[in-house]
Coordinates of C-alpha atoms in Angstrom, one line a residue:
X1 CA 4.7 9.6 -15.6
X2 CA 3.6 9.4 -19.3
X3 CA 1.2 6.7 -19.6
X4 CA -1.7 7.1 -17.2
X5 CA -1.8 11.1 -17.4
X6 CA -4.7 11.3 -20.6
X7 CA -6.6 8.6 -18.5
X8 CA -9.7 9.3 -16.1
X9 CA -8.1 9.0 -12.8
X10 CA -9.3 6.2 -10.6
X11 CA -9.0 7.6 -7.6
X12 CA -9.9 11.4 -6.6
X13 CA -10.0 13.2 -3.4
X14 CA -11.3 17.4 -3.4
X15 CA -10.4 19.6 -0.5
X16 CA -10.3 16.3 1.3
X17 CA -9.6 16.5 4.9
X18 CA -9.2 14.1 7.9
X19 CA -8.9 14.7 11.4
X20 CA -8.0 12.2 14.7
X21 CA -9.9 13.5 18.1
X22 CA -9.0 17.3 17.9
X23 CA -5.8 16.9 15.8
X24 CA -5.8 17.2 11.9
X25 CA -4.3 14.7 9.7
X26 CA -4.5 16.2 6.5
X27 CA -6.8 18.9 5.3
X28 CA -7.5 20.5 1.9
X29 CA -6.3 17.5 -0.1
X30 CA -6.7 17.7 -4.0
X31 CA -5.5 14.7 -5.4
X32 CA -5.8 12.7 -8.8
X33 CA -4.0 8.9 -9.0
X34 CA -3.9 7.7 -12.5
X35 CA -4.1 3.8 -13.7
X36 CA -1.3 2.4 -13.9
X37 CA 0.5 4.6 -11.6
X38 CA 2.6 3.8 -8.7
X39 CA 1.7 6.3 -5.9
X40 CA 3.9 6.3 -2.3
X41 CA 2.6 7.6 0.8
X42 CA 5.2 8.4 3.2
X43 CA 5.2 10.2 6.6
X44 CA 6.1 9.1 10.2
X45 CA 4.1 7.0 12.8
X46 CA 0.5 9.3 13.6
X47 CA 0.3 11.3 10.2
X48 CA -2.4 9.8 8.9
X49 CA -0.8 6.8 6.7
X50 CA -3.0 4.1 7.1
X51 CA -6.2 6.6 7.6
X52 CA -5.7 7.4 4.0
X53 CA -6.0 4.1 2.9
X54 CA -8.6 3.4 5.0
X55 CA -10.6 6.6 3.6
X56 CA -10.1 4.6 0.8
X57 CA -11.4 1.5 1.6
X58 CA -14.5 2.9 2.8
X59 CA -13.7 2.1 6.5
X60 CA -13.0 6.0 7.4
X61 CA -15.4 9.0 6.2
X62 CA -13.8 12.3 5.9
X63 CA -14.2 15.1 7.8
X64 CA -14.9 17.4 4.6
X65 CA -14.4 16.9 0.9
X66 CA -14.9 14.2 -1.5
X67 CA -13.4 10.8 -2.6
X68 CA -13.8 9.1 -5.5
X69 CA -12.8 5.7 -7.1
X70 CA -13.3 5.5 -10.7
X71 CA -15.9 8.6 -10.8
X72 CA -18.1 7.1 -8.1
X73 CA -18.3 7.4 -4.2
X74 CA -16.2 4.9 -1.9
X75 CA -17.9 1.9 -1.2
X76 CA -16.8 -0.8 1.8
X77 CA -15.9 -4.0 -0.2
X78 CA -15.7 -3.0 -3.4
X79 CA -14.1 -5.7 -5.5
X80 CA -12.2 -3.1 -8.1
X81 CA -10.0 -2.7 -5.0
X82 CA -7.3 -5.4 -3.9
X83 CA -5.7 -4.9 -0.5
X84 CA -2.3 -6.3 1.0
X85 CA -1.9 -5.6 4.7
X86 CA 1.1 -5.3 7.0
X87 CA 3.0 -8.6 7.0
X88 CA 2.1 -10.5 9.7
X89 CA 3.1 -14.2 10.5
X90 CA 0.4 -16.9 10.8
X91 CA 0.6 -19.1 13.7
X92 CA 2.5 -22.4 13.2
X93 CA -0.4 -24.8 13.8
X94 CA -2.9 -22.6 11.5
X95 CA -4.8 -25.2 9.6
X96 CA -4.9 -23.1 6.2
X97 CA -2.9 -24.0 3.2
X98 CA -1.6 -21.9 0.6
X99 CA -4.0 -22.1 -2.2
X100 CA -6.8 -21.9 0.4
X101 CA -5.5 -18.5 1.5
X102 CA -5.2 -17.5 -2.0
X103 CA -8.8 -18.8 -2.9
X104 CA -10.3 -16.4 -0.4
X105 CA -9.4 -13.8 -2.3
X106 CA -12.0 -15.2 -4.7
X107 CA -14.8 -16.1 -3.3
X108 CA -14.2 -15.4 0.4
X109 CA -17.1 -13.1 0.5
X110 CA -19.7 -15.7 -0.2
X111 CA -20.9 -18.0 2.4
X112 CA -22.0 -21.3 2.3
X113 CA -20.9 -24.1 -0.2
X114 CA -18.2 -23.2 -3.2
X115 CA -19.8 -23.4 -6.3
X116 CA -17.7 -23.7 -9.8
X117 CA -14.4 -25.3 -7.9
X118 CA -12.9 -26.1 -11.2
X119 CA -12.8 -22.6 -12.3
X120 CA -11.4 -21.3 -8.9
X121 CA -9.0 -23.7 -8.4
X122 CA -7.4 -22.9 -11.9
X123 CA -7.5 -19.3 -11.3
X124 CA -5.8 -20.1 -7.7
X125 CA -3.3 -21.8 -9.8
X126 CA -2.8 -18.8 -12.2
X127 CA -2.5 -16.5 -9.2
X128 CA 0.1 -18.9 -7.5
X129 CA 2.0 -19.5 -10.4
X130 CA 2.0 -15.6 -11.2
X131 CA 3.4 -14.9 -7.7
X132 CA 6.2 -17.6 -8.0
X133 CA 4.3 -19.4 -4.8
X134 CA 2.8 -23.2 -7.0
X135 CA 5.7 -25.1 -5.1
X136 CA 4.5 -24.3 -1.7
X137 CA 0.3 -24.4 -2.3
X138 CA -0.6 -27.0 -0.7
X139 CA 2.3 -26.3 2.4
X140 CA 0.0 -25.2 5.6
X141 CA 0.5 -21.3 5.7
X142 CA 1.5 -21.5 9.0
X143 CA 5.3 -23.3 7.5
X144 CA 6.1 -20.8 5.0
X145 CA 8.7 -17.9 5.7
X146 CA 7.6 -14.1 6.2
X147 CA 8.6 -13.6 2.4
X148 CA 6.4 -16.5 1.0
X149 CA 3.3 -15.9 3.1
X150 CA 3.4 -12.0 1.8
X151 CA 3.9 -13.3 -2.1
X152 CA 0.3 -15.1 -1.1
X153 CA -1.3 -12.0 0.2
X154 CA -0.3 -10.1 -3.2
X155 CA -1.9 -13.2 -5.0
X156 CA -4.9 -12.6 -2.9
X157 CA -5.1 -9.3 -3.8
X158 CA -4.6 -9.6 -7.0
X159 CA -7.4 -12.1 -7.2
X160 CA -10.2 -10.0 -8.6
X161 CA -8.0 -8.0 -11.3
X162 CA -8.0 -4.6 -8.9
X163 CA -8.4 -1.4 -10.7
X164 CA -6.9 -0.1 -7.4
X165 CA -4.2 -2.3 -5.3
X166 CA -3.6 -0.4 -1.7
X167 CA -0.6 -1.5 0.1
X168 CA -0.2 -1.1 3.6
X169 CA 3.9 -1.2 4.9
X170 CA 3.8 -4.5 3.0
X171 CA 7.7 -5.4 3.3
X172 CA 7.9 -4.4 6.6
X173 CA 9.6 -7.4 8.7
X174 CA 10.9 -9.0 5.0
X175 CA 14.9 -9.1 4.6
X176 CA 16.1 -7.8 1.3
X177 CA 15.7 -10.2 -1.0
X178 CA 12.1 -10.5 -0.2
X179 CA 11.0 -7.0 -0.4
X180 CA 12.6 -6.7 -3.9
X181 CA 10.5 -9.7 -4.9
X182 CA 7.4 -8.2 -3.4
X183 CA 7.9 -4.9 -4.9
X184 CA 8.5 -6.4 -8.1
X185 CA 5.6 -8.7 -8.1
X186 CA 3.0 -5.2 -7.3
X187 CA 5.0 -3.0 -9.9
X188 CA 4.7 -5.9 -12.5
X189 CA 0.4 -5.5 -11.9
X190 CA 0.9 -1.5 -12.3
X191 CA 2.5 -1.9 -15.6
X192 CA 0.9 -5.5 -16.9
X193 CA -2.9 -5.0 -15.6
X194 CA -2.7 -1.0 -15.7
X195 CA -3.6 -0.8 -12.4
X196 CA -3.2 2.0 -10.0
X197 CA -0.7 0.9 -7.0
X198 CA -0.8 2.8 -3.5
X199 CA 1.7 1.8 -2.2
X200 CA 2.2 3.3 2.1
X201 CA 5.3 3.3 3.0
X202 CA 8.0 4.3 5.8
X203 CA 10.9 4.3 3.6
X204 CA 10.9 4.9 -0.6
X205 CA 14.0 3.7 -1.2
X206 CA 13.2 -0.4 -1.5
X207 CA 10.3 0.5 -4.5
X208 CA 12.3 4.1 -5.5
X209 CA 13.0 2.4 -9.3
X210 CA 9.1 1.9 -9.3
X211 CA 7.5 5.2 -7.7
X212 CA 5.9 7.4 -10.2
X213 CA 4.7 10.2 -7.4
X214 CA 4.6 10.2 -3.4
X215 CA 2.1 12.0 -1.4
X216 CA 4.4 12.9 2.3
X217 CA 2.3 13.4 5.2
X218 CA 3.8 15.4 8.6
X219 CA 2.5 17.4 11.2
X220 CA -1.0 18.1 9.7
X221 CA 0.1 19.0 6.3
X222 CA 1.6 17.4 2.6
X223 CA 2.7 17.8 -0.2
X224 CA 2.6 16.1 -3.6
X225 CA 5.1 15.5 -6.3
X226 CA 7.8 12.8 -7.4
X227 CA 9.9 12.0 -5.4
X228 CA 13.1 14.4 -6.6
X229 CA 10.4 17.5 -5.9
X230 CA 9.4 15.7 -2.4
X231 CA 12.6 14.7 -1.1
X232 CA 14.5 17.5 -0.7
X233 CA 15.8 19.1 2.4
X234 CA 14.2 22.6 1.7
X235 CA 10.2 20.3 1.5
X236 CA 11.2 18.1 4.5
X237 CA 13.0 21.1 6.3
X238 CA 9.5 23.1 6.0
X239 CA 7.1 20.0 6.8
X240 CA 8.6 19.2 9.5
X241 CA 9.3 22.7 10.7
X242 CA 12.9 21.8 11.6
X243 CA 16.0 21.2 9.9
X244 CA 16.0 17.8 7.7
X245 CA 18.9 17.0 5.8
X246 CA 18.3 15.0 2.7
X247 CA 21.1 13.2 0.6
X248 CA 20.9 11.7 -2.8
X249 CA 23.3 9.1 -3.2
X250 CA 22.9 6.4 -5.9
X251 CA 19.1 6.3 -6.8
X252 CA 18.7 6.3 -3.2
X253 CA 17.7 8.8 -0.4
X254 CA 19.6 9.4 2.9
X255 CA 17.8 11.5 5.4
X256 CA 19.0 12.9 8.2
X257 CA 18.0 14.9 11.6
X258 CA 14.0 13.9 11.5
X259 CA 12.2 15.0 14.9
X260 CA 12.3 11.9 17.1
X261 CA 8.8 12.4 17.5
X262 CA 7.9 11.5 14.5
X263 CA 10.7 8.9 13.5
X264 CA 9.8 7.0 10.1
X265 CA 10.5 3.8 11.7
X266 CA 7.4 1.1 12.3
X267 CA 7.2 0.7 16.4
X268 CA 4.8 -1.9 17.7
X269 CA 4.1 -1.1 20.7
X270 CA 3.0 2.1 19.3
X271 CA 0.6 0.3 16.8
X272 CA -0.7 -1.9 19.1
X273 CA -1.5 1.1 21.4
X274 CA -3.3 2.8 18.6
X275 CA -1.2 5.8 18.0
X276 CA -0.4 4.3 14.5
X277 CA -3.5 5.9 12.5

């Protein structure tokens, strides 16, 4: 990954370590993301996902070390960072249209009356139309398919021109078609707007043509590299401290015989439960 490499990194971790009650995440974490690099987390259900972007977010402190976005400490808000969760319908009466969802990416951490809705609503329109979602804006949220609601949640985070855009599982629940337009839509800000994209993940092979590096988390320990020097049945094997096979077919990755413990597929009971951290 060439073109971020000679840049200041805009996010930084040192010796960075995280733990959950008595059991340890990740610990002794050195890590530099660049701009305009495309960064996977991977790991299984419990490895500490999700906690890294929230260490990120300002919503987690760490146990030890240091993080750092853009050479200064983590602060909860910051508007150099744009989010996109885990897709998640909106109820079917939910009196919210499109371009309102999209607008509180704007200005949605202001109260009281809008002020300047001329200049909003043309940059909700930008947004929209950069997404591929002005036919549906002013469709109640509520309507629109998984696919289309997720295109306005990277519209929303894309509102405030991140330095950093952190994605949380966001094709989980999309069918194909939609998770190549979503992954295209968040590469095309990594490349276009030089932003750094961290991207968490339970399977690479969906944004594989995009991933620059991938940061795998399992059983308390990592490792960091692209994906060819990750994905390998010698790194998994040794993470997981059991045999995992891993075939490269394609582009694409094949892995075989993880631990059911720690399978890479989402489970919501699990999340709802809290064991998904």
């Amino acid at each position: 990954m060439d073109r971020g490499q000679l840049l200041t990194p805009v996010v930084s971790l040192r010796e960075a370590s995280l733990q959950f009650g008595k059991r340890t995440l990740w610990k002794g974490l050195d890590l530099d993301i660049s701009p305009g690099e495309f960064f996977a987390v991977l790991g299984p259900n419990g490895s500490g996902k999700t906690s890294f972007l929230k260490v990120l977010l300002g919503l987690q402190e760490l146990q030890s070390g240091t993080v750092t976005l853009g050479g200064r400490p983590v602060e909860r808000g910051s508007r150099t960072i744009g989010y996109i969760p885990q897709q998640k319908s909106f109820a079917a009466d939910t009196p919210l249209r499109a371009r309102d969802l999209v607008a509180l990416g704007i200005d949605g951490h202001r109260w009281g009356v809008r002020l300047g809705s001329g200049k909003v609503n043309r940059r909700v329109d930008e947004l929209l139309e950069l997404v591929g979602a002005s036919d549906y804006a002013k469709v109640p949220v509520g309507q629109l398919s998984g696919g289309e609601q997720q295109r306005l949640r990277v519209a929303q985070a894309l509102a405030t021109d991140p330095a950093v855009l952190l994605c949380d599982e966001p094709l989980l629940s999309l069918d194909l078609n939609h998770q190549q337009g979503v992954s295209a839509l968040i590469n095309e800000q990594c490349h276009k707007r030089n932003s750094a994209v961290v991207f968490v993940t339970h399977e690479i092979n969906p944004v594989i043509d995009y991933v620059d590096r991938v940061l795998y988390l399992a059983g308390g320990r990592f490792r960091v590299g692209t994906p060819q020097e990750v994905m390998t049945t010698d790194v998994l094997s040794d993470l997981y401290n059991s045999h995992v096979e891993v075939i490269q077919t394609n582009g694409r990755f094949v892995v075989v015989g993880l631990p059911d413990a720690t399978t890479h597929f989402h489970d919501d009971a699990h999340t709802a439960a809290g064991e998904e951290f």
